[in-house]
Amino acid sequence: MRTALSIAGTDPTGGAGTTVDLKVFQSRSVYGMSVVTSLVAQNTLGVQQVFNQPVDVIHAQLESVYSDIVPNAVKTGMLATSEVMDVVRPYIERHNIPYVIDPVMIAKSGDLLLDEHGQNAVRTKLLDLATVVTPNIPELETIINMKVETIDEIERAGKIFINEIGAQSVLIKGGHLKGDATDYLFTKSGLCTLPGERYDTKHTHDTGCTYSAVITAELAKGKSIVDAVTLAKRYMDMAIKYTPELGHGQGPVNHFKFQEVE
């Protein structure tokens, strides 16, 4: 039984954070574990309230997991503050296992999930440890402090992550760009382009969590970066195409459709 750990916030409606990560891990036949960094009152309409866990509570959760069941892969999502990153980093450094970073900064509703100091700290405190980083365009622009709209700018951004920041790979998601929903995976070996169809739906809460969780699960099984991301792209295509139409706002994607046709 392969295992994966999600370190992130919560979503009581099951669409984001550790709540959805566990669902995704289960859908990919991986045993899921979670460390909760923030208790988030949110739904398909937005974020109503956030309580950030004390860092000693986060540390205690991490110690509980790593002292008993060291995961085969780990993913971080909402970390909220720079101090939380300081607590998480030693656990990542200590173990040579795949590490996926979903650099969560802003919710789909526009609500801020990472304070300004934390946004500035992401680049220096965690990204150099990453096996895969999965930013959307706004997150990417914040991390590297440059506008990204064209293919040339995407390629420049990818090289910054690999050559300057030190991540093993970066998956630049094209959902915020014009045209088809093409994603771009940069590794030390070069660029892999992942074409995708764009669907006319508002139900995309939270595609970022789901995408990165699938990648984490596949890396936990021993897949290569390219194979894990390629499968995750197929998973996301089905998840968005067949959304369950839940909620009064931006509803969740379908976390079970892919396994039905795989």
PDB file of C-alpha atoms in Angstrom:
ATOM      1  CA  MET A   1       0.000   0.000   0.000  1.00  0.00           C
ATOM      2  CA  ARG A   2       1.545   3.284  -1.148  1.00  0.00           C
ATOM      3  CA  THR A   3       0.986   6.385   0.984  1.00  0.00           C
ATOM      4  CA  ALA A   4       0.719  10.128   0.359  1.00  0.00           C
ATOM      5  CA  LEU A   5       0.577  13.077   2.751  1.00  0.00           C
ATOM      6  CA  SER A   6      -1.310  16.320   2.184  1.00  0.00           C
ATOM      7  CA  ILE A   7      -0.269  19.383   4.198  1.00  0.00           C
ATOM      8  CA  ALA A   8      -2.875  22.080   3.609  1.00  0.00           C
ATOM      9  CA  GLY A   9      -6.066  23.788   4.754  1.00  0.00           C
ATOM     10  CA  THR A  10      -9.598  22.404   4.830  1.00  0.00           C
ATOM     11  CA  ASP A  11     -12.854  22.789   2.923  1.00  0.00           C
ATOM     12  CA  PRO A  12     -16.011  21.622   4.717  1.00  0.00           C
ATOM     13  CA  THR A  13     -17.826  21.267   1.382  1.00  0.00           C
ATOM     14  CA  GLY A  14     -15.177  18.829   0.123  1.00  0.00           C
ATOM     15  CA  GLY A  15     -13.912  20.772  -2.874  1.00  0.00           C
ATOM     16  CA  ALA A  16     -10.416  21.890  -1.872  1.00  0.00           C
ATOM     17  CA  GLY A  17      -7.466  21.466   0.483  1.00  0.00           C
ATOM     18  CA  THR A  18      -6.732  18.311   2.444  1.00  0.00           C
ATOM     19  CA  THR A  19     -10.421  17.428   2.225  1.00  0.00           C
ATOM     20  CA  VAL A  20     -10.251  16.930  -1.526  1.00  0.00           C
ATOM     21  CA  ASP A  21      -6.674  15.611  -1.502  1.00  0.00           C
ATOM     22  CA  LEU A  22      -7.739  12.587   0.538  1.00  0.00           C
ATOM     23  CA  LYS A  23     -10.585  11.994  -1.910  1.00  0.00           C
ATOM     24  CA  VAL A  24      -8.174  12.141  -4.849  1.00  0.00           C
ATOM     25  CA  PHE A  25      -5.623   9.852  -3.195  1.00  0.00           C
ATOM     26  CA  GLN A  26      -8.403   7.305  -2.626  1.00  0.00           C
ATOM     27  CA  SER A  27      -9.502   7.572  -6.261  1.00  0.00           C
ATOM     28  CA  ARG A  28      -5.940   6.705  -7.318  1.00  0.00           C
ATOM     29  CA  SER A  29      -5.668   3.763  -4.875  1.00  0.00           C
ATOM     30  CA  VAL A  30      -3.190   5.481  -2.554  1.00  0.00           C
ATOM     31  CA  TYR A  31      -3.537   5.620   1.230  1.00  0.00           C
ATOM     32  CA  GLY A  32      -3.973   9.273   2.157  1.00  0.00           C
ATOM     33  CA  MET A  33      -2.874  11.150   5.279  1.00  0.00           C
ATOM     34  CA  SER A  34      -3.277  14.830   6.124  1.00  0.00           C
ATOM     35  CA  VAL A  35      -1.807  17.565   8.269  1.00  0.00           C
ATOM     36  CA  VAL A  36      -4.182  20.515   8.659  1.00  0.00           C
ATOM     37  CA  THR A  37      -2.538  23.935   8.520  1.00  0.00           C
ATOM     38  CA  SER A  38      -5.681  26.093   8.496  1.00  0.00           C
ATOM     39  CA  LEU A  39      -9.353  25.573   9.243  1.00  0.00           C
ATOM     40  CA  VAL A  40     -11.164  27.298   6.398  1.00  0.00           C
ATOM     41  CA  ALA A  41     -14.904  27.992   6.368  1.00  0.00           C
ATOM     42  CA  GLN A  42     -15.538  28.007   2.621  1.00  0.00           C
ATOM     43  CA  ASN A  43     -17.951  26.724   0.028  1.00  0.00           C
ATOM     44  CA  THR A  44     -18.596  27.122  -3.701  1.00  0.00           C
ATOM     45  CA  LEU A  45     -19.496  30.790  -3.102  1.00  0.00           C
ATOM     46  CA  GLY A  46     -16.277  31.831  -1.385  1.00  0.00           C
ATOM     47  CA  VAL A  47     -14.301  31.919   1.862  1.00  0.00           C
ATOM     48  CA  GLN A  48     -16.207  33.006   4.957  1.00  0.00           C
ATOM     49  CA  GLN A  49     -13.580  32.606   7.682  1.00  0.00           C
ATOM     50  CA  VAL A  50     -10.042  31.304   8.214  1.00  0.00           C
ATOM     51  CA  PHE A  51      -8.335  30.090  11.379  1.00  0.00           C
ATOM     52  CA  ASN A  52      -4.620  29.391  10.970  1.00  0.00           C
ATOM     53  CA  GLN A  53      -3.419  26.588  13.228  1.00  0.00           C
ATOM     54  CA  PRO A  54      -0.663  27.468  15.725  1.00  0.00           C
ATOM     55  CA  VAL A  55       2.710  26.359  14.388  1.00  0.00           C
ATOM     56  CA  ASP A  56       3.268  24.038  17.372  1.00  0.00           C
ATOM     57  CA  VAL A  57       0.050  22.194  16.486  1.00  0.00           C
ATOM     58  CA  ILE A  58       1.227  21.817  12.885  1.00  0.00           C
ATOM     59  CA  HIS A  59       4.586  20.590  14.116  1.00  0.00           C
ATOM     60  CA  ALA A  60       2.886  18.035  16.386  1.00  0.00           C
ATOM     61  CA  GLN A  61       0.796  16.708  13.484  1.00  0.00           C
ATOM     62  CA  LEU A  62       3.874  16.356  11.276  1.00  0.00           C
ATOM     63  CA  GLU A  63       5.741  14.554  14.042  1.00  0.00           C
ATOM     64  CA  SER A  64       2.807  12.175  14.510  1.00  0.00           C
ATOM     65  CA  VAL A  65       2.877  11.234  10.835  1.00  0.00           C
ATOM     66  CA  TYR A  66       6.615  11.024  10.218  1.00  0.00           C
ATOM     67  CA  SER A  67       7.397   9.151  13.437  1.00  0.00           C
ATOM     68  CA  ASP A  68       4.985   6.394  12.450  1.00  0.00           C
ATOM     69  CA  ILE A  69       4.215   6.278   8.692  1.00  0.00           C
ATOM     70  CA  VAL A  70       6.723   8.063   6.483  1.00  0.00           C
ATOM     71  CA  PRO A  71       4.803   8.855   3.266  1.00  0.00           C
ATOM     72  CA  ASN A  72       5.915   7.783  -0.199  1.00  0.00           C
ATOM     73  CA  ALA A  73       5.129  11.298  -1.463  1.00  0.00           C
ATOM     74  CA  VAL A  74       4.033  14.585   0.069  1.00  0.00           C
ATOM     75  CA  LYS A  75       2.131  17.594  -1.168  1.00  0.00           C
ATOM     76  CA  THR A  76       1.751  21.055   0.330  1.00  0.00           C
ATOM     77  CA  GLY A  77      -1.104  23.418  -0.434  1.00  0.00           C
ATOM     78  CA  MET A  78      -2.260  26.284   1.778  1.00  0.00           C
ATOM     79  CA  LEU A  79       0.544  27.098   4.220  1.00  0.00           C
ATOM     80  CA  ALA A  80      -0.757  30.576   5.158  1.00  0.00           C
ATOM     81  CA  THR A  81       2.420  32.078   6.660  1.00  0.00           C
ATOM     82  CA  SER A  82       6.190  32.082   6.387  1.00  0.00           C
ATOM     83  CA  GLU A  83       6.416  30.559   9.876  1.00  0.00           C
ATOM     84  CA  VAL A  84       4.446  27.512   8.722  1.00  0.00           C
ATOM     85  CA  MET A  85       6.941  27.032   5.883  1.00  0.00           C
ATOM     86  CA  ASP A  86       9.754  27.039   8.435  1.00  0.00           C
ATOM     87  CA  VAL A  87       8.039  24.210  10.316  1.00  0.00           C
ATOM     88  CA  VAL A  88       7.380  22.150   7.173  1.00  0.00           C
ATOM     89  CA  ARG A  89      10.789  22.462   5.500  1.00  0.00           C
ATOM     90  CA  PRO A  90      12.831  20.187   7.840  1.00  0.00           C
ATOM     91  CA  TYR A  91      10.407  17.295   7.317  1.00  0.00           C
ATOM     92  CA  ILE A  92      10.795  17.610   3.545  1.00  0.00           C
ATOM     93  CA  GLU A  93      14.590  17.927   3.736  1.00  0.00           C
ATOM     94  CA  ARG A  94      14.972  14.901   5.991  1.00  0.00           C
ATOM     95  CA  HIS A  95      13.392  12.391   3.646  1.00  0.00           C
ATOM     96  CA  ASN A  96      14.273  11.734   0.023  1.00  0.00           C
ATOM     97  CA  ILE A  97      10.714  11.392  -1.247  1.00  0.00           C
ATOM     98  CA  PRO A  98       8.809  13.182  -4.031  1.00  0.00           C
ATOM     99  CA  TYR A  99       7.466  16.574  -2.988  1.00  0.00           C
ATOM    100  CA  VAL A 100       4.735  18.439  -4.879  1.00  0.00           C
ATOM    101  CA  ILE A 101       4.054  22.127  -4.179  1.00  0.00           C
ATOM    102  CA  ASP A 102       0.718  23.675  -5.069  1.00  0.00           C
ATOM    103  CA  PRO A 103       1.614  27.300  -4.214  1.00  0.00           C
ATOM    104  CA  VAL A 104      -1.860  28.261  -3.002  1.00  0.00           C
ATOM    105  CA  MET A 105      -2.155  32.028  -2.624  1.00  0.00           C
ATOM    106  CA  ILE A 106      -5.651  33.075  -3.654  1.00  0.00           C
ATOM    107  CA  ALA A 107      -8.915  31.100  -3.641  1.00  0.00           C
ATOM    108  CA  LYS A 108     -11.029  30.830  -6.810  1.00  0.00           C
ATOM    109  CA  SER A 109     -13.349  33.376  -5.181  1.00  0.00           C
ATOM    110  CA  GLY A 110     -10.490  35.878  -4.951  1.00  0.00           C
ATOM    111  CA  ASP A 111     -10.003  35.528  -1.186  1.00  0.00           C
ATOM    112  CA  LEU A 112      -6.387  35.770  -0.003  1.00  0.00           C
ATOM    113  CA  LEU A 113      -5.083  32.480   1.455  1.00  0.00           C
ATOM    114  CA  LEU A 114      -1.421  33.433   1.916  1.00  0.00           C
ATOM    115  CA  ASP A 115      -0.318  36.688   3.522  1.00  0.00           C
ATOM    116  CA  GLU A 116       2.061  39.048   1.706  1.00  0.00           C
ATOM    117  CA  HIS A 117       5.076  38.005   3.761  1.00  0.00           C
ATOM    118  CA  GLY A 118       4.253  34.377   2.986  1.00  0.00           C
ATOM    119  CA  GLN A 119       3.979  35.106  -0.742  1.00  0.00           C
ATOM    120  CA  ASN A 120       7.481  36.566  -0.680  1.00  0.00           C
ATOM    121  CA  ALA A 121       8.786  33.577   1.317  1.00  0.00           C
ATOM    122  CA  VAL A 122       7.486  30.820  -0.986  1.00  0.00           C
ATOM    123  CA  ARG A 123      10.324  31.206  -3.455  1.00  0.00           C
ATOM    124  CA  THR A 124      13.124  31.046  -0.887  1.00  0.00           C
ATOM    125  CA  LYS A 125      11.792  28.611   1.710  1.00  0.00           C
ATOM    126  CA  LEU A 126      10.341  25.660  -0.202  1.00  0.00           C
ATOM    127  CA  LEU A 127      10.602  25.735  -3.990  1.00  0.00           C
ATOM    128  CA  ASP A 128      14.189  24.471  -4.165  1.00  0.00           C
ATOM    129  CA  LEU A 129      13.020  21.209  -2.555  1.00  0.00           C
ATOM    130  CA  ALA A 130      10.200  20.602  -5.042  1.00  0.00           C
ATOM    131  CA  THR A 131       9.922  17.607  -7.314  1.00  0.00           C
ATOM    132  CA  VAL A 132       7.010  19.350  -9.076  1.00  0.00           C
ATOM    133  CA  VAL A 133       5.618  22.872  -8.606  1.00  0.00           C
ATOM    134  CA  THR A 134       2.117  23.475 -10.008  1.00  0.00           C
ATOM    135  CA  PRO A 135       1.406  27.226 -10.236  1.00  0.00           C
ATOM    136  CA  ASN A 136      -1.410  28.812 -12.188  1.00  0.00           C
ATOM    137  CA  ILE A 137      -0.517  31.997 -14.066  1.00  0.00           C
ATOM    138  CA  PRO A 138      -1.302  34.499 -11.247  1.00  0.00           C
ATOM    139  CA  GLU A 139       0.731  32.417  -8.766  1.00  0.00           C
ATOM    140  CA  LEU A 140       3.544  32.097 -11.286  1.00  0.00           C
ATOM    141  CA  GLU A 141       3.649  35.850 -11.869  1.00  0.00           C
ATOM    142  CA  THR A 142       3.754  36.504  -8.116  1.00  0.00           C
ATOM    143  CA  ILE A 143       6.604  34.057  -7.518  1.00  0.00           C
ATOM    144  CA  ILE A 144       8.891  35.274 -10.311  1.00  0.00           C
ATOM    145  CA  ASN A 145       7.667  38.898 -10.349  1.00  0.00           C
ATOM    146  CA  MET A 146       7.036  39.128 -14.093  1.00  0.00           C
ATOM    147  CA  LYS A 147       4.061  39.147 -16.440  1.00  0.00           C
ATOM    148  CA  VAL A 148       3.453  35.844 -18.253  1.00  0.00           C
ATOM    149  CA  GLU A 149       1.183  35.918 -21.311  1.00  0.00           C
ATOM    150  CA  THR A 150       3.124  34.565 -24.300  1.00  0.00           C
ATOM    151  CA  ILE A 151       4.881  31.279 -25.071  1.00  0.00           C
ATOM    152  CA  ASP A 152       8.249  33.023 -24.873  1.00  0.00           C
ATOM    153  CA  GLU A 153       7.390  34.313 -21.395  1.00  0.00           C
ATOM    154  CA  ILE A 154       6.222  30.855 -20.334  1.00  0.00           C
ATOM    155  CA  GLU A 155       9.531  29.360 -21.496  1.00  0.00           C
ATOM    156  CA  ARG A 156      11.468  32.060 -19.662  1.00  0.00           C
ATOM    157  CA  ALA A 157       9.451  31.380 -16.495  1.00  0.00           C
ATOM    158  CA  GLY A 158      10.104  27.650 -16.764  1.00  0.00           C
ATOM    159  CA  LYS A 159      13.838  28.218 -17.039  1.00  0.00           C
ATOM    160  CA  ILE A 160      13.774  30.466 -13.958  1.00  0.00           C
ATOM    161  CA  PHE A 161      12.214  27.671 -11.899  1.00  0.00           C
ATOM    162  CA  ILE A 162      14.710  25.062 -13.085  1.00  0.00           C
ATOM    163  CA  ASN A 163      17.925  27.061 -13.389  1.00  0.00           C
ATOM    164  CA  GLU A 164      17.549  29.767 -10.733  1.00  0.00           C
ATOM    165  CA  ILE A 165      15.065  28.563  -8.120  1.00  0.00           C
ATOM    166  CA  GLY A 166      16.244  24.939  -8.273  1.00  0.00           C
ATOM    167  CA  ALA A 167      12.983  22.978  -8.550  1.00  0.00           C
ATOM    168  CA  GLN A 168      13.218  19.631 -10.363  1.00  0.00           C
ATOM    169  CA  SER A 169      10.232  20.567 -12.513  1.00  0.00           C
ATOM    170  CA  VAL A 170       7.426  23.096 -12.867  1.00  0.00           C
ATOM    171  CA  LEU A 171       3.985  22.531 -14.374  1.00  0.00           C
ATOM    172  CA  ILE A 172       2.703  25.871 -15.663  1.00  0.00           C
ATOM    173  CA  LYS A 173      -1.065  25.565 -15.944  1.00  0.00           C
ATOM    174  CA  GLY A 174      -2.627  27.414 -18.857  1.00  0.00           C
ATOM    175  CA  GLY A 175      -6.144  27.845 -17.543  1.00  0.00           C
ATOM    176  CA  HIS A 176      -5.730  31.628 -17.266  1.00  0.00           C
ATOM    177  CA  LEU A 177      -4.271  31.958 -20.769  1.00  0.00           C
ATOM    178  CA  LYS A 178      -6.228  32.428 -23.994  1.00  0.00           C
ATOM    179  CA  GLY A 179      -7.022  29.539 -26.334  1.00  0.00           C
ATOM    180  CA  ASP A 180      -7.018  25.853 -25.491  1.00  0.00           C
ATOM    181  CA  ALA A 181      -6.252  24.641 -21.959  1.00  0.00           C
ATOM    182  CA  THR A 182      -2.643  23.716 -22.707  1.00  0.00           C
ATOM    183  CA  ASP A 183      -0.246  23.122 -19.802  1.00  0.00           C
ATOM    184  CA  TYR A 184       3.552  23.261 -19.929  1.00  0.00           C
ATOM    185  CA  LEU A 185       5.819  20.912 -17.972  1.00  0.00           C
ATOM    186  CA  PHE A 186       9.437  22.030 -17.662  1.00  0.00           C
ATOM    187  CA  THR A 187      12.016  19.553 -16.363  1.00  0.00           C
ATOM    188  CA  LYS A 188      15.787  19.502 -16.460  1.00  0.00           C
ATOM    189  CA  SER A 189      15.426  17.528 -19.711  1.00  0.00           C
ATOM    190  CA  GLY A 190      13.330  20.178 -21.429  1.00  0.00           C
ATOM    191  CA  LEU A 191       9.707  21.083 -22.163  1.00  0.00           C
ATOM    192  CA  CYS A 192       6.726  18.726 -22.429  1.00  0.00           C
ATOM    193  CA  THR A 193       3.579  20.349 -23.814  1.00  0.00           C
ATOM    194  CA  LEU A 194       0.260  18.961 -22.573  1.00  0.00           C
ATOM    195  CA  PRO A 195      -2.621  20.053 -24.838  1.00  0.00           C
ATOM    196  CA  GLY A 196      -6.141  20.080 -23.446  1.00  0.00           C
ATOM    197  CA  GLU A 197      -9.654  21.061 -24.373  1.00  0.00           C
ATOM    198  CA  ARG A 198     -11.266  24.058 -22.695  1.00  0.00           C
ATOM    199  CA  TYR A 199     -14.777  23.376 -21.377  1.00  0.00           C
ATOM    200  CA  ASP A 200     -17.506  25.973 -20.893  1.00  0.00           C
ATOM    201  CA  THR A 201     -18.163  25.517 -17.165  1.00  0.00           C
ATOM    202  CA  LYS A 202     -17.954  27.606 -14.013  1.00  0.00           C
ATOM    203  CA  HIS A 203     -17.423  24.501 -11.875  1.00  0.00           C
ATOM    204  CA  THR A 204     -13.659  24.555 -11.384  1.00  0.00           C
ATOM    205  CA  HIS A 205     -13.316  24.590  -7.567  1.00  0.00           C
ATOM    206  CA  ASP A 206     -10.520  23.611  -6.828  1.00  0.00           C
ATOM    207  CA  THR A 207      -8.793  22.306  -9.918  1.00  0.00           C
ATOM    208  CA  GLY A 208      -5.354  23.207  -8.576  1.00  0.00           C
ATOM    209  CA  CYS A 209      -5.694  21.005  -5.479  1.00  0.00           C
ATOM    210  CA  THR A 210      -7.016  18.104  -7.524  1.00  0.00           C
ATOM    211  CA  TYR A 211      -4.339  18.320 -10.224  1.00  0.00           C
ATOM    212  CA  SER A 212      -1.454  18.409  -7.744  1.00  0.00           C
ATOM    213  CA  ALA A 213      -2.978  15.643  -5.627  1.00  0.00           C
ATOM    214  CA  VAL A 214      -3.177  13.283  -8.618  1.00  0.00           C
ATOM    215  CA  ILE A 215       0.472  14.018  -9.422  1.00  0.00           C
ATOM    216  CA  THR A 216       1.399  13.309  -5.788  1.00  0.00           C
ATOM    217  CA  ALA A 217      -0.451   9.998  -5.803  1.00  0.00           C
ATOM    218  CA  GLU A 218       1.222   8.855  -9.022  1.00  0.00           C
ATOM    219  CA  LEU A 219       4.685   9.858  -7.769  1.00  0.00           C
ATOM    220  CA  ALA A 220       3.967   7.880  -4.594  1.00  0.00           C
ATOM    221  CA  LYS A 221       3.477   4.821  -6.827  1.00  0.00           C
ATOM    222  CA  GLY A 222       6.927   5.344  -8.336  1.00  0.00           C
ATOM    223  CA  LYS A 223       5.970   6.957 -11.643  1.00  0.00           C
ATOM    224  CA  SER A 224       8.323   9.428 -13.314  1.00  0.00           C
ATOM    225  CA  ILE A 225       7.517  13.133 -13.265  1.00  0.00           C
ATOM    226  CA  VAL A 226       6.451  13.130 -16.917  1.00  0.00           C
ATOM    227  CA  ASP A 227       4.272  10.024 -16.560  1.00  0.00           C
ATOM    228  CA  ALA A 228       2.651  11.302 -13.343  1.00  0.00           C
ATOM    229  CA  VAL A 229       1.832  14.702 -14.831  1.00  0.00           C
ATOM    230  CA  THR A 230       0.597  13.218 -18.114  1.00  0.00           C
ATOM    231  CA  LEU A 231      -1.844  10.938 -16.296  1.00  0.00           C
ATOM    232  CA  ALA A 232      -2.945  13.820 -14.059  1.00  0.00           C
ATOM    233  CA  LYS A 233      -3.709  15.914 -17.134  1.00  0.00           C
ATOM    234  CA  ARG A 234      -5.999  13.151 -18.453  1.00  0.00           C
ATOM    235  CA  TYR A 235      -7.644  12.884 -15.034  1.00  0.00           C
ATOM    236  CA  MET A 236      -8.305  16.642 -14.995  1.00  0.00           C
ATOM    237  CA  ASP A 237      -9.785  16.590 -18.480  1.00  0.00           C
ATOM    238  CA  MET A 238     -12.424  14.092 -17.336  1.00  0.00           C
ATOM    239  CA  ALA A 239     -12.916  15.810 -13.976  1.00  0.00           C
ATOM    240  CA  ILE A 240     -13.748  19.150 -15.608  1.00  0.00           C
ATOM    241  CA  LYS A 241     -15.722  17.724 -18.528  1.00  0.00           C
ATOM    242  CA  TYR A 242     -18.086  15.829 -16.215  1.00  0.00           C
ATOM    243  CA  THR A 243     -18.532  18.196 -13.250  1.00  0.00           C
ATOM    244  CA  PRO A 244     -21.256  17.097 -10.791  1.00  0.00           C
ATOM    245  CA  GLU A 245     -22.923  20.564 -10.796  1.00  0.00           C
ATOM    246  CA  LEU A 246     -22.911  20.943  -7.008  1.00  0.00           C
ATOM    247  CA  GLY A 247     -23.405  24.180  -5.088  1.00  0.00           C
ATOM    248  CA  HIS A 248     -24.649  27.659  -5.931  1.00  0.00           C
ATOM    249  CA  GLY A 249     -21.284  29.042  -7.006  1.00  0.00           C
ATOM    250  CA  GLN A 250     -18.112  27.560  -8.523  1.00  0.00           C
ATOM    251  CA  GLY A 251     -18.704  23.908  -7.802  1.00  0.00           C
ATOM    252  CA  PRO A 252     -16.193  21.059  -7.499  1.00  0.00           C
ATOM    253  CA  VAL A 253     -14.906  18.865 -10.305  1.00  0.00           C
ATOM    254  CA  ASN A 254     -15.606  15.139 -10.684  1.00  0.00           C
ATOM    255  CA  HIS A 255     -13.046  13.086  -8.763  1.00  0.00           C
ATOM    256  CA  PHE A 256     -14.389   9.708  -9.833  1.00  0.00           C
ATOM    257  CA  LYS A 257     -15.000   9.873 -13.574  1.00  0.00           C
ATOM    258  CA  PHE A 258     -11.456   9.079 -14.670  1.00  0.00           C
ATOM    259  CA  GLN A 259     -11.288   5.717 -12.921  1.00  0.00           C
ATOM    260  CA  GLU A 260     -14.502   4.685 -14.657  1.00  0.00           C
ATOM    261  CA  VAL A 261     -12.928   4.933 -18.108  1.00  0.00           C
ATOM    262  CA  GLU A 262      -9.261   4.210 -17.316  1.00  0.00           C
TER     263      GLU A 262
END
